[in-house]
Tab-separated table of C-alpha atoms and ligand atoms in Angstrom:
chain	number	residue	atom	x	y	z
A	291	MET	CA	139.953	132.004	148.970
A	292	ILE	CA	141.987	131.927	151.786
A	293	VAL	CA	141.409	132.084	155.941
A	294	MET	CA	143.902	134.817	157.655
A	295	LYS	CA	143.710	134.027	161.425
A	296	PHE	CA	145.149	136.306	163.682
A	297	GLY	CA	145.879	135.408	167.460
A	298	GLY	CA	145.831	137.279	170.696
A	299	THR	CA	149.692	138.522	170.067
A	300	SER	CA	148.742	139.261	166.540
A	301	VAL	CA	146.144	141.628	167.588
A	302	GLU	CA	147.522	143.044	171.143
A	303	ASP	CA	148.148	146.393	170.115
A	304	ALA	CA	147.313	149.258	167.820
A	305	GLN	CA	150.686	148.161	166.270
A	306	ALA	CA	150.049	144.230	165.844
A	307	ILE	CA	146.692	145.312	164.233
A	308	THR	CA	148.455	147.582	161.890
A	309	ARG	CA	151.134	144.769	161.048
A	310	ALA	CA	148.104	142.793	160.448
A	311	ALA	CA	146.226	145.025	157.955
A	312	GLY	CA	149.820	144.950	156.046
A	313	ILE	CA	149.897	141.187	156.000
A	314	VAL	CA	145.957	141.041	154.980
A	315	LYS	CA	146.515	143.908	152.553
A	316	ALA	CA	149.398	141.745	150.693
A	317	ARG	CA	146.917	138.267	150.203
A	318	LEU	CA	143.879	140.681	148.895
A	319	PRO	CA	143.941	138.943	145.448
A	320	GLN	CA	144.026	135.655	147.426
A	321	LYS	CA	140.436	136.565	148.734
A	322	PRO	CA	140.729	136.747	152.542
A	323	VAL	CA	138.578	136.050	155.317
A	324	VAL	CA	139.988	137.166	158.308
A	325	VAL	CA	139.244	135.662	161.798
A	326	VAL	CA	140.650	137.050	165.083
A	327	SER	CA	140.958	136.266	168.620
A	328	ALA	CA	140.408	138.451	171.523
A	329	ILE	CA	143.150	141.262	171.994
A	330	ALA	CA	146.044	139.055	174.241
A	331	LYS	CA	144.807	138.314	177.589
A	332	VAL	CA	141.253	139.884	177.509
A	333	THR	CA	139.384	136.416	177.751
A	334	ASP	CA	141.288	135.614	180.769
A	335	GLN	CA	140.220	138.932	181.741
A	336	LEU	CA	136.650	138.436	181.340
A	337	LEU	CA	136.063	135.043	182.565
A	338	ALA	CA	137.772	136.489	185.976
A	339	MET	CA	135.682	138.950	186.068
A	340	ALA	CA	132.819	137.015	185.200
A	341	ARG	CA	133.884	134.802	188.503
A	342	ALA	CA	134.449	137.466	190.999
A	343	ALA	CA	130.599	138.683	189.874
A	344	GLY	CA	129.330	135.126	190.479
A	345	ALA	CA	131.013	134.885	193.536
A	346	GLY	CA	128.702	138.189	194.151
A	347	ASP	CA	131.864	140.575	194.336
A	348	ARG	CA	131.024	143.435	191.880
A	349	ASP	CA	133.384	145.936	192.921
A	350	THR	CA	135.971	143.538	191.687
A	351	ALA	CA	134.172	142.696	188.843
A	352	LEU	CA	133.341	146.259	187.606
A	353	LYS	CA	137.004	147.549	188.569
A	354	VAL	CA	138.556	144.783	185.911
A	355	SER	CA	135.801	145.715	183.312
A	356	ARG	CA	137.036	149.401	183.363
A	357	GLY	CA	140.595	148.642	182.933
A	358	LEU	CA	139.545	146.425	179.716
A	359	ARG	CA	137.797	149.231	178.401
A	360	GLU	CA	140.343	151.598	178.926
A	361	ARG	CA	142.332	148.961	176.936
A	362	HIS	CA	140.230	148.948	174.216
A	363	TYR	CA	139.571	152.542	174.392
A	364	ASN	CA	143.088	153.275	173.840
A	365	VAL	CA	144.060	150.584	171.122
A	366	ALA	CA	141.195	151.753	169.102
A	367	GLY	CA	142.063	155.580	169.279
A	368	GLU	CA	145.732	154.611	168.333
A	369	LEU	CA	144.339	152.717	165.585
A	370	LEU	CA	141.726	155.733	164.375
A	371	GLY	CA	141.751	159.565	163.392
A	372	THR	CA	139.754	161.644	166.085
A	373	GLY	CA	137.196	161.897	163.399
A	374	ILE	CA	136.306	158.215	162.861
A	375	PHE	CA	137.051	157.274	166.495
A	376	THR	CA	134.678	159.781	167.928
A	377	GLN	CA	131.790	157.880	165.904
A	378	PHE	CA	133.364	154.407	166.860
A	379	HIS	CA	133.764	155.432	170.580
A	380	SER	CA	129.947	155.260	171.226
A	381	GLU	CA	129.585	152.044	169.517
A	382	LEU	CA	132.314	150.656	172.104
A	383	GLU	CA	130.894	152.466	174.933
A	384	ALA	CA	127.176	150.469	174.200
A	385	ASP	CA	129.268	147.637	174.318
A	386	PHE	CA	130.826	147.819	177.501
A	387	ASP	CA	127.874	149.487	179.437
A	388	ALA	CA	125.930	146.099	178.203
A	389	LEU	CA	128.535	144.118	179.694
A	390	ASP	CA	128.558	146.044	183.134
A	391	GLU	CA	124.837	145.354	182.592
A	392	LEU	CA	125.469	141.910	182.399
A	393	LEU	CA	128.078	141.690	185.053
A	394	ARG	CA	125.577	143.686	187.755
A	395	GLY	CA	122.810	141.124	186.695
A	396	ILE	CA	125.550	137.949	187.515
A	397	ALA	CA	126.477	139.587	190.742
A	398	ALA	CA	123.002	140.451	192.050
A	399	VAL	CA	122.034	136.814	191.481
A	400	GLY	CA	125.604	135.656	192.768
A	401	GLU	CA	125.289	132.408	190.531
A	402	LEU	CA	127.342	132.421	186.932
A	403	THR	CA	126.234	129.404	184.945
A	404	PRO	CA	128.274	128.197	181.998
A	405	ARG	CA	125.906	130.040	179.369
A	406	THR	CA	126.317	133.547	180.859
A	407	SER	CA	130.181	132.631	181.170
A	408	ASP	CA	129.915	132.480	177.447
A	409	HIS	CA	127.825	135.171	177.083
A	410	VAL	CA	130.511	137.598	178.792
A	411	ALA	CA	133.731	135.527	177.394
A	412	SER	CA	132.094	136.654	173.694
A	413	TYR	CA	132.846	140.697	174.376
A	414	GLY	CA	136.363	139.564	173.720
A	415	GLU	CA	136.211	138.733	170.223
A	416	LEU	CA	133.059	140.794	169.703
A	417	LEU	CA	135.145	143.924	170.554
A	418	SER	CA	138.537	142.976	168.580
A	419	SER	CA	136.408	142.019	165.472
A	420	LYS	CA	134.925	145.350	165.519
A	421	ILE	CA	138.073	147.173	166.208
A	422	VAL	CA	139.772	145.053	163.633
A	423	THR	CA	137.525	146.250	160.941
A	424	ALA	CA	137.295	149.872	161.839
A	425	ALA	CA	141.337	149.967	161.734
A	426	PHE	CA	141.191	147.636	158.123
A	427	SER	CA	138.923	150.118	156.957
A	428	ALA	CA	141.354	153.049	157.937
A	429	ARG	CA	143.943	151.664	156.135
A	430	GLY	CA	142.232	151.316	152.919
A	431	LEU	CA	140.814	147.935	153.223
A	432	ASP	CA	136.794	147.313	152.487
A	433	ALA	CA	136.590	145.608	155.646
A	434	SER	CA	133.006	144.085	156.721
A	435	MET	CA	132.719	142.859	160.293
A	436	VAL	CA	130.469	139.341	159.977
A	437	ASP	CA	129.204	138.416	163.500
A	438	SER	CA	130.226	134.948	163.832
A	439	ARG	CA	126.936	134.215	165.857
A	440	GLN	CA	125.394	134.165	162.579
A	441	CYS	CA	127.223	132.050	160.701
A	442	ILE	CA	128.908	129.435	163.391
A	443	VAL	CA	125.936	127.106	165.031
A	444	THR	CA	126.886	124.784	167.753
A	445	ASP	CA	124.964	122.777	170.091
A	446	SER	CA	124.449	124.427	173.453
A	447	THR	CA	127.251	122.508	175.406
A	448	HIS	CA	128.598	125.937	176.840
A	449	MET	CA	132.159	126.669	176.751
A	450	ARG	CA	132.666	123.781	175.036
A	451	ALA	CA	129.853	123.737	172.429
A	452	ALA	CA	130.324	121.744	169.108
A	453	PRO	CA	129.419	123.053	166.212
A	454	LEU	CA	126.891	122.191	163.927
A	455	PHE	CA	128.622	121.494	160.414
A	456	GLU	CA	125.646	121.371	158.337
A	457	ASP	CA	123.674	124.674	159.466
A	458	THR	CA	127.081	126.437	159.869
A	459	ASN	CA	128.320	125.643	156.205
A	460	GLN	CA	124.744	126.800	155.021
A	461	ARG	CA	125.295	129.839	156.923
A	462	LEU	CA	128.866	130.541	155.970
A	463	GLN	CA	128.079	129.645	152.199
A	464	SER	CA	124.999	132.157	152.001
A	465	THR	CA	127.374	134.805	154.152
A	466	LEU	CA	130.850	135.014	152.721
A	467	PRO	CA	131.045	134.219	149.245
A	468	PRO	CA	128.788	137.621	148.645
A	469	LEU	CA	131.054	139.743	150.548
A	470	LEU	CA	134.203	138.265	148.662
A	471	ALA	CA	132.542	138.407	145.131
A	472	ASP	CA	132.035	142.276	146.257
A	473	ASN	CA	136.028	142.212	146.774
A	474	ARG	CA	135.346	143.110	150.591
A	475	VAL	CA	137.492	141.494	153.483
A	476	PRO	CA	135.166	139.694	155.769
A	477	VAL	CA	136.520	139.848	159.779
A	478	MET	CA	134.328	137.494	162.118
A	479	GLY	CA	135.631	136.989	165.880
A	480	GLY	CA	136.863	133.222	166.450
A	481	PHE	CA	135.838	131.643	169.384
A	482	ILE	CA	132.116	132.164	169.510
A	483	GLY	CA	129.217	130.740	167.785
A	484	ALA	CA	125.450	130.379	168.474
A	485	THR	CA	122.875	127.735	168.969
A	486	LYS	CA	120.244	127.406	166.440
A	487	ALA	CA	118.282	129.628	168.455
A	488	GLY	CA	120.924	132.131	168.566
A	489	VAL	CA	122.035	131.728	172.283
A	490	THR	CA	125.611	132.775	172.438
A	491	THR	CA	128.325	130.206	173.372
A	492	THR	CA	132.030	129.561	172.836
A	493	ILE	CA	133.884	126.393	171.665
A	494	GLY	CA	136.608	125.871	173.834
A	495	ARG	CA	139.546	128.292	175.089
A	496	GLY	CA	141.980	128.898	172.295
A	497	GLY	CA	138.863	128.255	169.886
A	498	SER	CA	140.203	130.385	167.355
A	499	ASP	CA	142.087	128.097	165.563
A	500	PHE	CA	139.064	125.569	165.361
A	501	SER	CA	136.817	128.889	164.332
A	502	ALA	CA	139.261	129.644	161.564
A	503	ALA	CA	139.329	126.028	160.591
A	504	ILE	CA	135.696	125.718	160.443
A	505	VAL	CA	134.923	128.343	158.289
A	506	GLY	CA	137.857	127.296	155.908
A	507	ALA	CA	136.719	123.853	155.716
A	508	GLY	CA	133.240	125.174	155.344
A	509	LEU	CA	134.112	127.432	151.945
A	510	GLY	CA	136.430	125.031	150.620
A	511	ALA	CA	139.880	127.524	151.087
A	512	GLU	CA	142.792	127.010	149.440
A	513	ARG	CA	144.837	127.282	152.547
A	514	ILE	CA	144.539	128.597	156.339
A	515	GLU	CA	146.851	130.806	157.717
A	516	ILE	CA	147.083	130.739	161.487
A	517	TRP	CA	148.893	133.927	161.957
A	518	THR	CA	150.984	134.130	165.521
A	519	ASP	CA	154.299	135.417	167.400
A	520	VAL	CA	156.546	132.663	166.614
A	521	ASP	CA	158.447	131.147	163.143
A	522	GLY	CA	156.528	128.263	163.100
A	523	MET	CA	157.217	124.845	164.651
A	524	LEU	CA	160.602	123.794	165.321
A	525	THR	CA	162.890	120.698	166.123
A	526	THR	CA	162.998	121.123	169.581
A	527	ASP	CA	162.568	124.160	172.160
A	528	PRO	CA	165.233	126.764	171.692
A	529	ASN	CA	165.712	127.796	175.361
A	530	LEU	CA	166.992	124.234	175.760
A	531	CYS	CA	169.036	123.648	172.617
A	532	PRO	CA	169.756	126.824	170.933
A	533	GLU	CA	170.130	124.842	167.526
A	534	ALA	CA	166.462	124.143	166.688
A	535	LYS	CA	165.838	124.916	163.209
A	536	ARG	CA	162.429	125.674	161.757
A	537	ILE	CA	160.132	122.510	160.221
A	538	LYS	CA	159.028	123.347	157.149
A	539	VAL	CA	156.311	120.860	156.688
A	540	ILE	CA	154.866	118.150	158.914
A	541	SER	CA	151.994	115.649	158.465
A	542	PHE	CA	149.049	116.589	161.006
A	543	ASP	CA	149.522	112.967	162.702
A	544	GLU	CA	153.148	114.410	163.726
A	545	ALA	CA	151.838	117.973	164.853
A	546	ALA	CA	149.487	116.135	167.081
A	547	GLU	CA	151.743	114.395	168.836
A	548	LEU	CA	153.844	116.911	169.384
A	549	ALA	CA	151.074	119.172	170.627
A	550	TYR	CA	149.928	116.677	172.963
A	551	PHE	CA	153.486	116.566	174.330
A	552	GLY	CA	153.787	120.673	175.335
A	553	ALA	CA	154.304	122.527	171.540
A	554	ARG	CA	152.103	125.309	172.123
A	555	VAL	CA	151.774	126.867	169.026
A	556	LEU	CA	148.949	125.367	167.548
A	557	HIS	CA	146.545	122.252	168.901
A	558	PRO	CA	146.312	120.525	165.766
A	559	ALA	CA	143.166	118.577	166.789
A	560	THR	CA	141.963	122.477	166.110
A	561	VAL	CA	142.151	122.147	162.284
A	562	LEU	CA	140.974	118.575	161.904
A	563	PRO	CA	137.874	119.810	159.948
A	564	ALA	CA	140.752	121.711	157.431
A	565	VAL	CA	143.218	118.543	157.201
A	566	GLN	CA	140.231	115.904	156.563
A	567	LYS	CA	139.655	118.231	153.600
A	568	ASN	CA	142.848	118.170	152.624
A	569	ILE	CA	143.148	121.958	152.834
A	570	PRO	CA	147.084	122.715	153.985
A	571	VAL	CA	147.380	124.972	157.207
A	572	TYR	CA	150.239	127.268	157.621
A	573	ILE	CA	151.590	128.467	160.867
A	574	LEU	CA	152.926	132.018	160.519
A	575	ASN	CA	154.976	135.092	162.119
A	576	SER	CA	152.808	138.359	162.430
A	577	ARG	CA	156.233	140.133	163.488
A	578	ASN	CA	158.121	138.408	160.597
A	579	PRO	CA	155.866	137.404	157.675
A	580	SER	CA	158.136	136.897	155.222
A	581	CYS	CA	159.273	133.587	156.860
A	582	GLU	CA	157.514	130.509	155.239
A	583	GLY	CA	156.349	129.469	158.672
A	584	THR	CA	155.598	125.785	158.902
A	585	ARG	CA	152.877	123.994	156.913
A	586	ILE	CA	151.146	121.174	158.667
A	587	THR	CA	149.723	118.656	155.695
A	588	THR	CA	147.171	115.812	155.506
A	589	ARG	CA	149.786	113.131	154.567
A	590	ALA	CA	153.750	113.067	155.966
A	591	PRO	CA	156.186	114.217	153.557
A	592	HIS	CA	159.183	112.484	152.074
A	593	CYS	CA	161.800	113.135	154.586
A	594	ARG	CA	165.272	111.929	154.765
A	595	ASN	CA	165.295	112.107	158.767
A	596	ILE	CA	164.187	109.944	161.354
A	597	PHE	CA	162.602	112.267	163.372
A	598	LYS	CA	160.881	115.696	163.044
A	599	ALA	CA	161.396	117.164	166.616
A	600	ILE	CA	161.530	116.486	170.175
A	601	ALA	CA	158.947	117.594	172.262
A	602	VAL	CA	159.164	117.896	175.987
A	603	LYS	CA	156.634	117.786	179.069
A	604	LYS	CA	158.527	119.156	182.418
A	605	ARG	CA	156.841	119.053	186.023
A	606	ILE	CA	155.450	115.312	185.858
A	607	THR	CA	154.972	113.269	188.519
A	608	ILE	CA	155.104	109.357	188.082
A	609	VAL	CA	152.675	107.114	189.759
A	610	ASP	CA	153.547	103.621	190.303
A	611	VAL	CA	151.008	101.280	191.545
A	612	ALA	CA	151.940	97.794	192.573
A	613	ALA	CA	149.785	95.252	193.598
A	614	PRO	CA	151.165	91.576	193.834
A	615	ARG	CA	147.800	90.560	195.762
A	616	MET	CA	146.271	91.549	192.413
A	617	LEU	CA	148.303	89.291	190.091
A	618	LEU	CA	146.398	87.980	187.530
A	619	ALA	CA	143.181	89.575	188.390
A	620	HIS	CA	141.053	91.365	186.123
A	621	GLY	CA	139.321	94.678	186.273
A	622	PHE	CA	142.826	96.158	188.178
A	623	LEU	CA	143.542	98.475	185.503
A	624	LYS	CA	139.969	99.557	185.620
A	625	ALA	CA	139.501	100.154	189.233
A	626	ILE	CA	142.862	102.011	188.861
A	627	PHE	CA	141.863	104.242	185.948
A	628	GLU	CA	138.602	105.119	187.472
A	629	ALA	CA	140.375	106.599	190.524
A	630	PHE	CA	142.091	108.666	188.104
A	631	ASP	CA	138.991	109.587	186.908
A	632	ARG	CA	137.329	110.439	190.201
A	633	HIS	CA	140.034	112.849	190.610
A	634	ARG	CA	140.010	114.535	187.310
A	635	VAL	CA	143.464	113.772	186.904
A	636	PRO	CA	144.384	113.307	183.124
A	637	VAL	CA	147.218	110.459	182.516
A	638	ASP	CA	149.882	110.752	179.626
A	639	VAL	CA	152.321	108.058	179.505
A	640	VAL	CA	151.780	104.520	181.088
A	641	SER	CA	153.293	101.387	181.194
A	642	THR	CA	152.550	98.478	182.803
A	643	SER	CA	153.990	95.183	183.801
A	644	GLU	CA	152.107	91.767	185.384
A	645	VAL	CA	152.143	93.264	188.768
A	646	SER	CA	152.480	96.851	188.256
A	647	VAL	CA	151.614	100.023	186.526
A	648	SER	CA	153.116	103.206	186.287
A	649	LEU	CA	151.687	106.109	185.059
A	650	THR	CA	152.337	109.819	184.386
A	651	VAL	CA	150.578	112.895	185.536
A	652	ASP	CA	150.993	116.203	185.484
A	653	SER	CA	152.417	117.567	188.888
A	654	ASN	CA	149.501	119.459	190.836
A	655	GLU	CA	147.942	119.604	194.062
A	656	SER	CA	145.236	116.350	193.322
A	657	ILE	CA	148.012	113.768	193.302
A	658	PRO	CA	148.318	113.040	197.334
A	659	ALA	CA	144.481	112.693	197.322
A	660	LEU	CA	144.359	110.094	194.255
A	661	ALA	CA	147.378	108.219	196.099
A	662	ALA	CA	145.563	108.288	198.667
A	663	ASP	CA	142.580	106.502	197.220
A	664	LEU	CA	145.035	104.115	195.148
A	665	ALA	CA	146.378	103.168	198.515
A	666	LYS	CA	142.795	101.323	199.203
A	667	LEU	CA	143.523	99.340	196.080
A	668	ALA	CA	147.365	99.077	196.221
A	669	ASP	CA	150.781	99.760	197.349
A	670	VAL	CA	151.394	103.341	195.745
A	671	LYS	CA	154.385	105.801	195.513
A	672	TYR	CA	154.833	108.884	193.604
A	673	GLU	CA	157.459	110.754	192.725
A	674	GLY	CA	157.585	114.536	191.126
A	675	ARG	CA	160.401	116.515	189.307
A	676	LYS	CA	160.333	113.995	186.256
A	677	ALA	CA	159.997	115.281	182.564
A	678	ILE	CA	158.447	113.185	179.310
A	679	VAL	CA	160.847	113.184	176.224
A	680	CYS	CA	159.282	112.487	173.020
A	681	LEU	CA	160.601	111.931	169.624
A	682	VAL	CA	158.023	112.013	166.902
A	683	GLY	CA	158.509	111.477	162.935
A	684	ASP	CA	156.612	109.474	160.980
A	685	ASN	CA	160.203	107.153	159.332
A	686	LEU	CA	159.928	105.807	162.941
A	687	ARG	CA	157.217	103.122	161.275
A	688	GLU	CA	159.650	101.978	158.703
A	689	THR	CA	162.885	102.321	160.665
A	690	PRO	CA	164.270	99.343	162.020
A	691	GLY	CA	166.711	99.784	165.614
A	692	VAL	CA	165.676	103.424	166.175
A	693	ALA	CA	164.829	102.776	169.929
A	694	GLY	CA	168.437	101.255	170.197
A	695	ARG	CA	169.982	104.086	168.725
A	696	VAL	CA	168.067	106.562	171.045
A	697	PHE	CA	169.057	104.971	174.112
A	698	ALA	CA	172.401	103.870	173.359
A	699	GLU	CA	173.199	107.555	172.817
A	700	LEU	CA	171.778	108.076	176.629
A	701	ALA	CA	173.221	105.046	177.881
A	702	ASP	CA	174.363	106.621	180.815
A	703	VAL	CA	170.649	108.558	181.300
A	704	LYS	CA	168.643	106.761	184.026
A	705	ILE	CA	165.161	106.213	182.178
A	706	ARG	CA	162.296	105.611	184.434
A	707	MET	CA	159.649	104.941	181.945
A	708	ILE	CA	159.568	104.062	178.104
A	709	SER	CA	156.530	103.950	175.908
A	710	GLN	CA	156.682	103.195	172.190
A	711	GLY	CA	153.541	101.768	169.865
A	712	ALA	CA	150.196	103.147	170.698
A	713	SER	CA	150.651	105.539	167.317
A	714	GLU	CA	153.732	104.159	165.742
A	715	ILE	CA	155.479	107.886	165.057
A	716	ASN	CA	156.559	108.901	168.725
A	717	LEU	CA	159.030	107.169	171.064
A	718	THR	CA	158.496	108.461	174.462
A	719	PHE	CA	160.388	108.156	177.730
A	720	VAL	CA	160.685	109.844	181.049
A	721	ILE	CA	163.803	110.977	182.959
A	722	GLU	CA	164.620	113.251	185.789
A	723	GLU	CA	163.710	116.880	185.039
A	724	ASP	CA	167.392	117.866	185.729
A	725	ALA	CA	168.526	115.286	183.123
A	726	VAL	CA	166.525	117.298	180.192
A	727	PRO	CA	168.560	119.887	178.816
A	728	GLY	CA	171.533	117.296	178.359
A	729	VAL	CA	169.511	114.736	177.104
A	730	VAL	CA	167.809	117.413	174.700
A	731	GLN	CA	170.890	118.938	173.181
A	732	ARG	CA	172.702	115.181	172.535
A	733	LEU	CA	169.377	113.631	171.133
A	734	HIS	CA	169.228	116.801	168.661
A	735	LYS	CA	173.268	116.688	167.878
A	736	THR	CA	172.558	112.874	167.015
A	737	PHE	CA	169.421	112.576	165.265
A	738	PHE	CA	169.113	116.870	163.510
A	739	SER	CA	172.526	117.495	162.730
A	740	ASP	CA	172.087	116.449	159.041
A	741	LEU	CA	168.794	117.580	158.207
A	742	ASP	CA	166.708	117.054	154.942
A	743	PRO	CA	166.564	120.670	153.000
A	744	GLU	CA	162.760	119.958	151.988
A	745	VAL	CA	161.542	119.703	155.704
A	746	PHE	CA	163.423	121.631	157.703
A	747	ALA	CA	164.984	125.449	157.199
B	968	LIG	N1	140.159	134.357	173.075
B	968	LIG	C1	140.045	132.963	172.802
B	968	LIG	C2	141.077	132.542	174.104
B	968	LIG	O1	141.617	132.922	174.858
B	968	LIG	C3	140.050	132.195	171.861
B	968	LIG	C4	141.275	132.255	171.032
B	968	LIG	O2	142.309	133.083	171.496
B	968	LIG	O3	142.000	131.548	170.359
B	968	LIG	O4	141.211	131.396	174.701
B	969	MG	MG1	145.439	130.884	170.421
C-alpha cells in the first residue's frame, strides 16, 4: 500500500479535487490510503473565528463561519451532481450548524481554551475529507471516509498533541487493511486525532504531512506521496536565480537543513516516522503529476556535486552582545540564552568570541524589549536587513577546502557571520539582505553548473 497526502492547495476547489481523483485513480493498483488537508486557508479562518468568539465577538465569528459554509457548499455542489448534492448538503449543514453552536458557546463564555480551539480547527479536515470522499465516489472510486479521530491516538497537549504510536498503530492496523483488502480507498483528514478518551486534538500547524507519515509508518507503506503545488525541492529559490533545478533525490538530513532555513515545501521533521522506517517520501505536484518530483531518502544518495541546494532566509536581525567585563566568567552564555527564552525569540545562527556573542533572529517586534533586557548584562547592538545563506550537501563532510572556494567566490562581499560544523552538512553565513540575489546567482553558477544527472533534473 501507499499513502497519498493532498495538501490544502491540492484540494482548494472543485478543479483541484477532480485532479486529485484522477491522480489517485492512476495509483489504484498500489492500494492508496488518502490523507487530506483542510481546503486551502480554511484552518486559518477557523482559528480566526475561534479567536473572535473567544474575545466575545460572536458576530464576527459567525460571519466568517458563514463565508466558510458558502465556500464548502460551492465546492461540494460543483463536484457532485444535484442528486447526490441534495443528500450530502444536509450532512454539511449539520456540521456547520454544530460549528456555529460551538462558536456561540465560546462567545458566551468569552474564553477560548486550547481544547476548544482544537475542536473548532478539526472542522477543516473533517469537512474536506467528507467532500473528497463524496467527490471520489462520484468519480468511480470506491472511497470510504475514515475519521482520523478513531485512528490517530494522541496525548492531550492540545494544538500540538503528540501521537501515541502504539495505540495509533493498533487502530490503524485494525481499521485500514480490511478496507484495502476490499479494494476501497480510505480517505482520512490529516492534522487531527483524539486522546484515548476521544477528545479531539490537533498535531500542530501543517500537521497533515505528519499524519501521512504516521499512517505510512504504522502500516508499513511502500512509499508516501506528498502532493503539493510545486515540482519538488529546487536547488535554490527560482525567484532569486532562474537557473534553479529540481533535486530528484535528497537525504532526510539535507532536506531538514533546507527546511530550517526557509524551504517551505515540507518540514522533514514531520516525515521522520516514515524515514525512520526507511519508507521513501516523495514530494509531487498535483498540477503537474507526470513530473517525478523529489524523493527524500534515509541516506544521502551518491552525488558528484558538493552541494544539493542553497537556502536563503531573509528578514534577519543580528544581535551582538559584547561584555568585556564578563571575560572568562562562566554563566554568560546561559544568561544570554535565558534572555532570549524569556522573550520567546528563537535563535538561528550563533558565533562566539572570547568577549562577545553574535546571534541571528527573525526580525520582529520583540527585539527592542529583548535588547533592553540584554543591556543589563552587556553592551548590545542590533541591526536588521540581514539574510542567512545556507549551502547544504552531504559531501561537505568529506570534501576539503570547500569554505575556501565559497568565500573566494565572494571575496568582495561583506560576510557578517560564518557557521559551519554543527551538522557537518551545511555551511552557513550571514550577509546584507541587498546582496542576496548576486550572491546566490554567483554561488549557483559556481557549484550548480555541471550537475550530476542522477541527482538533479
Ligand atoms: N490544515 C492544517 C493547517 O493548515 C494542517 C495542514 O494543512 O497540514 O495547518
Ligand atoms: Mg502543508
